[in-house]
Each structure stands twice: as C-alpha cells, then as structure tokens.
Amino acid sequence: MIMKKYSIFSLLRNSMSYHENWQKNWRSPDPKSEYDVIIVGGGGHGLATAYYLAKECGITNVAVIEKGWIGGGNTGRNTTIVRSNYLWDESAAIYEHAMKLWEGLSQELNYNVMFSQRGLLHLAHNVHDLQEIGRRGNAIHFNGIDSEFLTPAQVKEMVPLINLNCRYPVLGALLQRRGGNARHDAVAWGYARAADAMGVDIIQNCEVTGFNIENGVVKGVETTRGSIKGKKVGVVTAGHSGVMAEMAGFRLPIESFPLQAMVSEPLKPCINTVIMSGAVHVYISQSDKGELVVGAGSDNFVSYSQRGSFDMIDHIISPMVELFPFTSRLRMMRQWGGIVDVTIDRSPIVSKTPVENLYFNCGWGTGGFKCTPGSGHVFAHSLANGEMHPIAQPFSMNRFNTGALIDEGAAAAVAH
Amino acid sequence: MTQTNRLSSGGRVNRAKTVKFTFDGKTYEGFEGDTLSSALLANNVHLVGRSFKYHRPRGVLTAGSEEPNAIVQLGEGNRTEPNCRTPMVELYDGLKATAQNCWPSVNFDIGGINNKLSRFFPAGFYYKTFMWPKGMWEKYEHVIRASAGMGNAPSENDPDTYATKHVHCDVLVAGGGVSGLAAALTAGRTGARVILAEEHAEFGGQLLSDADATIDGKPAMEWVEATLAELRSMEEVTILPRTTVTAYYDHNFLSALERVTDHLGHGNGGDLPRQRFWQIRAKQVVLAQGAIERPMLFGDNDRPGVMLASAVRTYINRFGVLPGKNVVVFTNNDSAYATAIDAHKAGAKVTIVDIRENPAGAWVEKAKALSIQIHTNMAVIGTTGYRKVTGVDIMPLTADGKGVTGQSQRIDADIVAMSSGWNPMISLFSQGRGKLRYDEKLTSFVPDHCQWANISVGAGNGEFTLEGCLSQGLAAGSKAAQDAGFGDGVVPPTPAAPEDAQGDMRILWYIPSDRPLGRGRKHFHEFQNDSTVADIHLAEREGFVSVEHLKRYTTTGMGTDQGKTSNVNAIAIMSQIRDVKIPMVGTTTFRPPYTPLTFGAAAGHAVGELFLQKRKTAMHPTHEEMGAVYEDVGDWKRPRYFPKDGEDMHAAVQRECKQVRETVGMMDASTLGKIDIQGPDAAEFLNMIYTNAWLKLGVGKARYGLMCNEHGMVFDDGVTTRLGENHFHMTTTTGGAGRVANWLEEWLQTEWPEMKVYCTSVTEQWAVSSLNGPKSRELLAELTDIDLDPENFKFMEMREGHVAGVPARVYRISFTGEIAYEINVPHRYGKHVWDALIEAGKKYDLVLYGTESMHVLRAEKGFIIAGQDTDGSVTPMDLDMSWIVGKNKPDFLGRRSFARSDTSRPGRKQLVGILTEDPNVVLPEGAHVVETVKDRPPMDMLGHISSSYMSPNVGRSIAMGLIKDGFNRKGQTLSVPLMDGSVHKVTITDPIFFDKEGERTRG
C-alpha cells in the first residue's frame, strides 16, 4: 500500500470529497508465519523500533504484536513532557539523541506530532536544589545541550501566575528551551502509519503468551493468534516487562508501580511552558486543548492495576495549588493511571538478554515518553546489527552485575 | 418584559423572592429556587455559549450535570470560575455570568468563521497539516491554543476556604432520587451509619420533574418529604444535598464534593467553607445515580432550543418555565410523550415526531386525547435557524430506517425536545471496576458484577418504573445495612405507585437525512467537542476502530461532561459501521471524577501556611531576636547566618567562621535526625546498617558511621552513641532523617524480622546546642555539673548530667574540628539552655553561627556532607574513607556490591580538594573540571565541584569535588570552564585544608 502524503493540499482535496477517501492509517493484517524481527508491544517505543528497522536498517519483514490497541499503554497515559537535560553523560546521550529526532519528527513521519519546544523549567526551592541544578545545568551545557539558569524574577516573567513565595520559595530555575511537549497519541499513530507503509505488520488484539526458545535461542513467540516465528524478538512492553522476562525464563531488576496523572477542564492559555518542581512535588503544563496536565511521583506500592490510590492525587493537588494558587477555583476533569517499570537506578534497560536473539527495551520508569524516538532508533540498530548501539551500551542489563549504574534518581532527586 | 417563558403557576421556585442576575452584561430576573439554566430559559435566552471547535451557537441541552453546551464563566476577579454548567448553578442575587469561547460576544462571534470552514476541519485534521514550513508549529500552535480552551482561569488568588473531611460509614447512598431515598430509609432504620449524598439542592430526582406521580395514593413528593423527615430524625444518618459522589476507588473508598455555600453567592458564605471534600470509606455502597436521556442524532441537532425531552419537562414542572411556544417532540420511545403532554398542558403548541411506525399504548392514547398531532415513522432530517432553532424538516423513513423517502415537510418550532432512550449512569460502578452488561431491551449498558460491596438500584440499574425503583431501593438499603452488621434484612412492602406502562422503543442510532452523511448537515453525537457521526465514520475509515482510539481521535467523551450524553451513541454508531454487536466495540474506562472536582476543595486546608508545616526548633524565638536569616532544609527553618550591622551573607559567614576557631561558636543542631534504637539485637543491627564495626563500642562512647545502600553507595552519615548495652542514639543528616528512619524500618520489617530491635524517631524530643571552639570547654564548665576534664571526658564520648540546671546528655563530638560539645536537652528546655549559654558566653566572646558557616568550617576540615559531596554514586572508598569499611565483618549493607567490577575499578570519581590558581576566586558549586578546554561544548568532563567556599581560616578559597581518578591527580593542574565562557585553572589537592593532624579536636 502506498502511503498517501498528508499536506494542506491533501486536506483541501479531501474536503472536496467530504473526507470519504482518506485511507487507513495502518492495515490490520493476519500474522505471517515468520518475520525477521518481532516486536512485542505496540506502544511508542515498539512502533518507533519497527519504523527505524524498516526505514534505516532495511528490515521490513517486521511484526509489531500488541495485546490491546496500539498506544493504549503508557504512550497514551503520560504527561507528554520531552526534555534532554539529564545529569549523567550516558543519559544525556540517549535523551539528546531522542531530542534531535523529535526536532524533525513531524516531517519525517508526515504526521503532526505537535512537538512544541515551549521550554521546560526545573524549579529550585532550597540551597540543595540550587546545587543540584547548578551541577546538572553545567553538565548539560558541557555535553553540548542547551541549558540556562533563571533568576526568580525571570521565572516570574515566563510564568506570571506562579507563586514565587510559596512554602519553599522559588530561588531559581534550570531552563531547557528546547524542552516541551508533544501529542502522545500522534506519536504512536504517526510511527505506526509510517512503519505500516514500509511493510511492517501491526497486529493488534494479539497477546504474546510465551516465547519459543530452543537451546537458549529464541525462535519466535506464542500468541493468542497462534505461534509466530521470528529470527529476532524485541520486547518493549512497559508495565509488564517483568512478566515477559519471566516467560523467557529470567528475572529483571524491575518493580512496577502505578503512576497517576490528571487534567483540568480546558482553559484559555494560562501556562505557556512546562514547570517541574521537586521540592513542592508537582509538574504541570497546558495542553493545546487547554487542559492543565498535572503529574507527580509514582504510588508507593507495586501494582499491575492501571490506577493508583487517591492518596497520591491528593498529594499532587495541594502542591499545585500552593505553587499556582490560581488553580484553586479550577477543576480536575479526569485522572488516570499507568504502570511504570522502575529499575533500581531509575534508568532504562536497552539490552541483550540471557536468551540469544531476544532483546529487551524496558525500565523507562516515569520518563519513557520523551525518549520514544531515541529508544526506538538505537533499539532498531541494535536488533539489526546484533550488537548494541553505542548509545544503548551503558543501558545493558549487565550493569546490575558490574555496578556501573546510571543513578539519575539519587543524583537529581527530581521526578525523572 | 421579563420572564416571558415563566408559567403563571407551578414549579418549585419561590415566586415571592425575585432574584436579579446578569448574563453577558444584560440584567435579568429570576426566582429563588431557579438554576441559571431555568432563569435564562424563563427569560427566553437560549444562546448561552459557543462550541469548542466550530464556535457554533449553543444553548441549554439538559437540566443536570451532564450538560455539555450551556457552560459559562461565573463571577469576576478573584472569584471568577470558568466552565460552570448552568443547570448546576443555583441562582442568587447579583450572580454574574458571561458566555465563553466567543469574541466579541456570544451573539456575534468572530470564531463563528470556523463553522463556515468546518469542512476543512474534520476530526484529527491537525495531525495532517501545520507541518510546513518546518519549525513553524509553535506559531500555529499559538493561534490554535488561543482559539481552543474554554473559560478563563482566574489570575488572582482564591479568597475562599475549603474543608476536607475523612469519614467511615456503614452505607453510602449515592443519589437522592426515589431509589436512593428508599435505600437510605431502610438502611437508616437499622441504626446503621448512613450517608445520603444528592447532587442537586433538592431530593427526589425524577419526581421533582413529574407533577402526576403518586405513591400510596398521594402526590409522590409527599412521600419524599416524609422520607426526608424520617431520615432527618435519625442520629446516624447524614444527609448531604448539593453533594456529588465524584469517585469510586478500591476497597469502597469514595470521594464526594459538597458545595456548601456556592448557592449563597460569591463571598456570602460567612465562616463556612465554600466547598467540602469528603473522603469516605464505606462498608457498603448503594449506587442510585439514575439515568441520563440520550440525544437523537439528527441533522443540525445542536441548535439552541434543541433539548433533551426530559429536560424540557423538568423546566416546566420543577421551575415553572416553558422554554418555548412551539414544541416539537422528537422521540423513539414513550417517555417523551410525558414531556409532550406537560408542554401541551402548559400552553405550548406541541407536535410529536415519532420514528416508530405504529406507536401504541396508554401514552400515545393520552397524547391523542389531547389532540396532539403525532407524525409516525417520520424523521427530523434537519433544523432551521442559526442562533436559535426556528423549525424542523421531517420526512418519512424508509422501511429499514436507513434512509428517508417522499416529501419533506417543515414544522415551525422554537423547541425541539428529543429522546432516544435512556442510559443508566454506571460511571461510579465502572470506576469501581464493576463489569458492565449490555441490555438489548434498554439498548444500553447496565451494572453486572463488581468485586466491591455495592448494590445498584433504580434507573441507574436499568429500572425505570416508580414502583420498581422504590422496591429496589428499599431492598438494597435493608441488605446493605444487614451486610454491614445492622438489622435483619427484612424489607418493608413497596408502596403502590401506579403508572401507565411504556411501549417498546425503536432504535435508530443515526437519523438519516435528505443528504448523505457528512455533506451539509451535521449530526452531533458529542456537543462540547463538536464531534459528529461523520467523524466517527472518518475515524473508522482511517483505522481508529477501537473505542479507545475512537475517543482519542475524535475527542468524543473528552469534554467536561465526560461524554455522559454521547458515549453510548458513539459506541453504537461505531458498532453499526463495523457491523459488530455493541459490546464488541467495548466501553471506555470511566475515569474519576464523575463531575469535575474543584482543586481547592481537594487541597482543603493544606494550602498556604498549612500546606506543609514549617518545622521550627525550640530555640527559634531566640533566633528571631538575633535576626537570623533562614534556609529551608527539609521542612525545617534553619538559621543560615546571623548578620550584624547590615552585613551580607559573605561578611557574616567570614566573621562567624573566624571567631569559632578563635573563641567559641554555637549552632542550633536540633534539626539533625535522631533515632532511639533499642533491643537485644541493636548492636548487630547497626553492624549491618553501617559499614564499620559496632559490636564492641563501649557504653557512653560515640562513633561516626556511614550508611550505604545495596549498591554500596553512601547515602547518609552521622554519629551514633551507645547509651546502654542494648540502647543506641543515632543521628542522621537533617534532610535524610525520614529517609533513614524508613530505611531502618524497611530492613527490620521485610528482611530481618527476626531481629529484636525497636526504632523510634526522637528528632523533636531533643533540642541540641552545639558549642565549638577553643573556649567551648570553659564556657560549658560555667553551666554544668559534668566533669569536663579532657582526661575524663574524651573526644567521642557522652556524659549525662545537668546544664543550666536541667538534665542533659552532652556528646563530645565535632563537625568543625574544634573542641566541641553537643548539649542535648529535652525540647522544652532547649530555649532555656540556649539562652543561658548565650548569656554565659558573653565573656568568652561567643558567636552564634548558622548552617553556612557550619558548611565552611567542615569543608576546611574536609568533612563531607552526605547529599552534597555524595550523590548516590559514591562509595566510602571514593571518599578516601576505606578506614570506615569493616574488613572483618561478615556482612553489612553494601558490602557485596563493593566487589562488583565497576564499583571496585580504579579511576572512579573520587573526592579531592580543589584549589584555584587565584585564591580570591570562589568557584560556583556544580562547575565542572576538564582536562582540555575546547572552544565550545561538548567537552569531556572529569567531575564537578561539590563544595566551594571562601575560607577565612585558610585565608583563601577552598573547594572539594568528585574527580575521575582524583587520588592519582593530586598535584595536577586542570581547568574549570564556566558557562559564561571564563576558565579557571585549579590544582587537585588533599581535601583537608586546616589542622591536618586534627590536634584541635582532641585538645
């Protein structure tokens, strides 16, 4: 199937025919008996992997197998924040790799993912925070990534409705101007449409129930729609990575927690950037539809249920009202939860596994969305070459044996 | 003339009390008891707002919280409130409302151009364009954002207060209609603790809109009044009007929002909170939320004046308002005939358009008896009018109902009252993870089963007869109470409530039009977000067939009404397109809250001063007198420095630091975490928690310890003292106190439950004055009975005695490298001892110092601050503290990790001293050290400066940092480039800058 390009002209042309001639964004094929690569998990990372396999590695005999509907997991449940201002060199490398891909993604996919580089602020509320952003800001800068320090007055200028003199007064901020938001669903759909157009089979409503492993080598997967052979298998199933690893016969150092978020009713523009606060414990931005999108830390108890306890929402709302008193009379329209796979160093696993030709891409914790293009890109190259991409190498599972952890959580003590 | 649509009698409004209000700058009158909707309709105001995307004129659709259209901005200034649903706003004198999403006015809205261009804006159009030229998205976005959104956020702080309440109850009844009242009654009679929550101001639900209903031969509202009276007399029953149960979480935890004083008008609440947020743990829940009528999906069904039939009936009977004179009732079922009959009786010219071929039965006969014209097997194919409906075009339906045929005919209409059946409100049940079942007869979803203890009753359970609702309610209340341990489960007989039976409905999810779908007429299924039936077809065409994709692609159900009127219609349309049964399409997950929840109410009292308590030490009042400048450390307010005579921080700190080493200084160390550890295994426990050895520490002796996590990385430190054989006093960092306490408990509870150890936080029980400096011993001697002779009271020992006349534990420990005593007294004596030391210290030239000087003084000695000089990636060895790692201990936390290849490799980042070439330059903390400076980033970094100060005692700037292979680089000259482009040369050194041999401490 030839993908018909989207453009203002195609939109006008289709308007003349009452939009009755638009084509499907992706086919709904039956699974073939064998693929060169099987991707388990049709979220953003999995679809991006399939796309780059087809686009850059010339491997188009690829299946993306999704238990439900594509983009229905964390891809469609996150707060859509994109940034690359990480402390450690290894993190900076992979998130900046993603950032550069974000910057041309709409054109590359011919799908408007609404990547909006509206700027992202990390607020500092105490001396320790200032030290933390001081160190991180410098590290980011000397890694060649944009980074600026703001005074409280400059913060106020960017965010007029903020309460600088809240319980922990704002003492400064770290700004990444290239940070911002994207439209999460569009990322999944855009990758799916572009991958499908190159021949990737996106197979929805097909649950992987097991791996076929012979002599330590993966040969394919068992699914609710029969067994499918695969020369290589990449597992990208955020929220259930531990379950998948167990099926393959090994364990991952991962715990799964509910992570909640919420939106307000739509409002005319009132917050024009992304604001994150560790000490007051909230992050907030405004969607293009006008909803305030608000999140904070994950629940305290492990769970596979895609919702958390109200306690956590309660603990997001007070800080938000404290930092942004104008929100007091506004209303929460919707709250929801997702399941995040958290590793012990809060950094992802992009890695080979004890099973040959079986690769895992998981453990993105609360911050995977922002790395969707970068994760997919390096994972695709790793699957294609049989060797991990250099940017992915530090994120090997092996680091939990060697101790070469990339502990962003401990270092930054901010929502990650 | 005002209130042209007000009937001369009837309704539950108080006609004696006229209420003035303004809408969009014009003043109107209504009555007490009106909602903003009923008052606007009374004044024949139908155009209330503009839609989200196409800016189409919109009016009141409903009479409840499901309202998607009539949404306004309420109030002004600091009390303005966007997105208020007019049927839920009770009228009060002076109410000011403004139309939203329109400019310059709701009558003439520039944005209305979007409607003309709407053929270019189908669902999801934005994914297909705005991509060129590259980099322009933010510019497009700016315009899109301004035209999207709904109301305006306030820009000032909220002057109102809110309350939160946490309660337990036996039976929570959600919904105060007839079935909810019945359930509350039987439950309440058992003595169970019952909460009855009703969203509206009045109880009675559908009965409030029904003038003819009877119970036990009397008007039904008499039964409602009697029931309420009985409930009010019950001590354990709490009756909450204006209270919406907003969410249903696991284990029967529900939340509810009570609008306590909103109806009195802004600022008229007196001492009462504006709203109260209830968090309720209920043993049993009775869900009696009722049902919501479905709109008909016909051409241009969104004009102001097109309303739900039941809403029209509510406005007539409950508010005495006949919204129009020419009423067309468009229906597929008998329930709308009641509206037709009531409108006719109220004086309207009524025409019924019924899609059924041969409607029959009592309701049809009643309408015919009143000479109401009934067009059967006819479809409304479209409406006329723009800002207000002026008429409908009707055409006969084809046999299969998929098309229309024959001649169209126009009927004048200023109101179209539509009904396509009813949807039980299963939101809460579904939030509680209840499973739904599709009921073919009702053509809607009903509750099936749920893991939590709840019972669905009444219309919310698919029961639409009055007797049925009564009967289900009475039974549910009785059963719920019994299951909660009250009563015997006996159900009283159901009172008689005869009604005429209703005939079957005819389902046509989509009402065909004279033109093909998507060409010319818009069939809105979701009003707020302007989502049409054609959009659902487009979504299917493009592959968005699952209900989750449909929702996200068309934004249906994503509005402030959460799709209450649109959900089932959308699913049904998709099922038709895909030719699968409705349950195959599935339902979206209903997400809390049921109706939007005020953030301020959820925050409750926890805002401003009460957001998080400011922790203050016992000595705080004296710090205030001394003019301390504070810093926030954790939740504590700690004095950072004590400026004198207009000193800035630098000057004060230089003075304080110098004087501590010359005479004596005193710091308030009360905020350090303190944990009392007792039990026969206490020493062994510490031996596992800390890296060094603890078993042989003598009673009365203190020891410094490092704590590592499982990865062998330092995460806290402190001095712990053995008070007795099985009794220790641990100190932690101020910021880490809670973390360490949790850490100890986690290990005790989950990994070493066999250990007999008990930990108690005593941080706030002890006030600590820390004396440091050569004259500290002399000063303390003035006030204590403890023998301070250095031969008898050595460094790292503890003595008990009295200081300033109160019992004290004095620890001889030091974070400055001076002779030092930490005087711990019970909190209540803290200020007394502190003040006494200040007084006695005058002759020793005592200086008060804060955290900033503490940091400088410890850095002079190369002492680390965990969390500043460590970052979760630093081992004791990286700190050059191998001496503190027990070589002979069999195990301790972190030990195994030290052997890992990366953790034990050479060349790791290590803590070193860093001296600038220019002794006057104080490098910013966080600056990075490089070997080779390049013209521009990126450049390879060796590590960073973790601590950096001007030291008056060393006489120059000093710094510490974590540098790759730092120990081997001592003596090397490296560079520190700053973000401003400047570069400073530095030399790597040992991190101890003052009194390297440590003679002063032990003196």
CSV table of N, CA, C and O in Angstrom, one decimal, chain A residues 22 44 50 55-56 77 102 133 151 163 184 197 203 207 215 219 225 231 258 284 289 323 347:
chain,number,residue,atom,x,y,z
A,22,TRP,N,-10.1,9.2,2.6
A,22,TRP,CA,-8.9,9.0,3.3
A,22,TRP,C,-8.6,7.5,3.5
A,22,TRP,O,-9.5,6.7,3.6
A,44,GLY,N,4.7,3.4,21.8
A,44,GLY,CA,5.5,4.3,21.1
A,44,GLY,C,6.9,3.7,20.8
A,44,GLY,O,7.4,3.7,19.7
A,50,ALA,N,10.1,-0.5,15.1
A,50,ALA,CA,9.7,-1.1,13.9
A,50,ALA,C,9.9,-0.1,12.7
A,50,ALA,O,10.4,-0.4,11.6
A,55,LYS,N,13.0,1.8,8.1
A,55,LYS,CA,13.5,3.0,7.4
A,55,LYS,C,15.0,3.0,7.3
A,55,LYS,O,15.6,3.3,6.2
A,56,GLU,N,15.7,2.6,8.4
A,56,GLU,CA,17.1,2.8,8.4
A,56,GLU,C,17.9,1.5,8.3
A,56,GLU,O,19.1,1.6,7.9
A,77,ARG,N,-0.8,7.6,28.1
A,77,ARG,CA,-1.2,7.9,29.5
A,77,ARG,C,-0.3,8.8,30.2
A,77,ARG,O,-0.4,9.1,31.4
A,102,TRP,N,13.2,14.1,17.7
A,102,TRP,CA,12.0,14.9,17.9
A,102,TRP,C,11.9,16.1,17.0
A,102,TRP,O,10.8,16.4,16.5
A,133,ILE,N,20.7,21.9,40.5
A,133,ILE,CA,20.6,22.4,39.1
A,133,ILE,C,21.9,23.0,38.7
A,133,ILE,O,22.1,23.1,37.5
A,151,THR,N,16.8,33.5,37.2
A,151,THR,CA,16.6,34.0,38.5
A,151,THR,C,15.1,33.9,38.8
A,151,THR,O,14.3,33.7,37.9
A,163,ASN,N,3.5,31.3,42.1
A,163,ASN,CA,3.6,31.9,43.4
A,163,ASN,C,5.1,31.7,43.9
A,163,ASN,O,5.4,30.7,44.4
A,184,HIS,N,0.9,12.8,22.6
A,184,HIS,CA,1.3,11.5,22.7
A,184,HIS,C,0.7,10.5,21.8
A,184,HIS,O,1.4,9.7,21.1
A,197,ALA,N,3.4,1.6,6.2
A,197,ALA,CA,3.6,2.0,4.8
A,197,ALA,C,4.8,1.3,4.2
A,197,ALA,O,4.9,1.1,3.0
A,203,ILE,N,-0.1,-5.8,14.4
A,203,ILE,CA,-1.1,-6.9,14.7
A,203,ILE,C,-1.6,-6.6,16.1
A,203,ILE,O,-1.0,-6.8,17.1
A,207,GLU,N,-2.2,-11.3,21.9
A,207,GLU,CA,-1.4,-11.3,23.1
A,207,GLU,C,-0.3,-12.3,23.0
A,207,GLU,O,-0.6,-13.5,22.7
A,215,ASN,N,17.5,-24.3,22.9
A,215,ASN,CA,18.9,-24.2,23.2
A,215,ASN,C,19.4,-22.8,23.5
A,215,ASN,O,20.4,-22.4,23.0
A,219,LYS,N,13.2,-18.5,19.1
A,219,LYS,CA,12.8,-18.8,17.7
A,219,LYS,C,11.5,-18.2,17.3
A,219,LYS,O,11.0,-18.3,16.2
A,225,ARG,N,-3.1,-15.7,18.7
A,225,ARG,CA,-3.4,-16.0,17.3
A,225,ARG,C,-2.4,-16.9,16.7
A,225,ARG,O,-2.2,-16.9,15.5
A,231,LYS,N,13.2,-14.4,13.7
A,231,LYS,CA,14.6,-14.6,13.8
A,231,LYS,C,15.2,-13.8,15.0
A,231,LYS,O,16.1,-14.2,15.7
A,258,PRO,N,2.1,2.0,39.9
A,258,PRO,CA,1.1,2.9,39.3
A,258,PRO,C,1.7,4.3,39.3
A,258,PRO,O,2.3,4.7,40.3
A,284,ILE,N,3.7,20.4,35.8
A,284,ILE,CA,2.4,20.9,35.1
A,284,ILE,C,2.8,21.6,33.8
A,284,ILE,O,3.8,22.1,33.6
A,289,LYS,N,-5.3,21.8,23.9
A,289,LYS,CA,-6.8,21.9,24.1
A,289,LYS,C,-7.1,22.8,25.2
A,289,LYS,O,-8.2,23.2,25.4
A,323,LEU,N,1.8,26.2,44.6
A,323,LEU,CA,2.7,26.8,43.7
A,323,LEU,C,1.9,27.7,42.7
A,323,LEU,O,2.4,28.7,42.2
A,347,SER,N,17.1,4.2,35.6
A,347,SER,CA,17.5,4.3,34.2
A,347,SER,C,17.0,3.1,33.4
A,347,SER,O,16.8,2.0,34.0
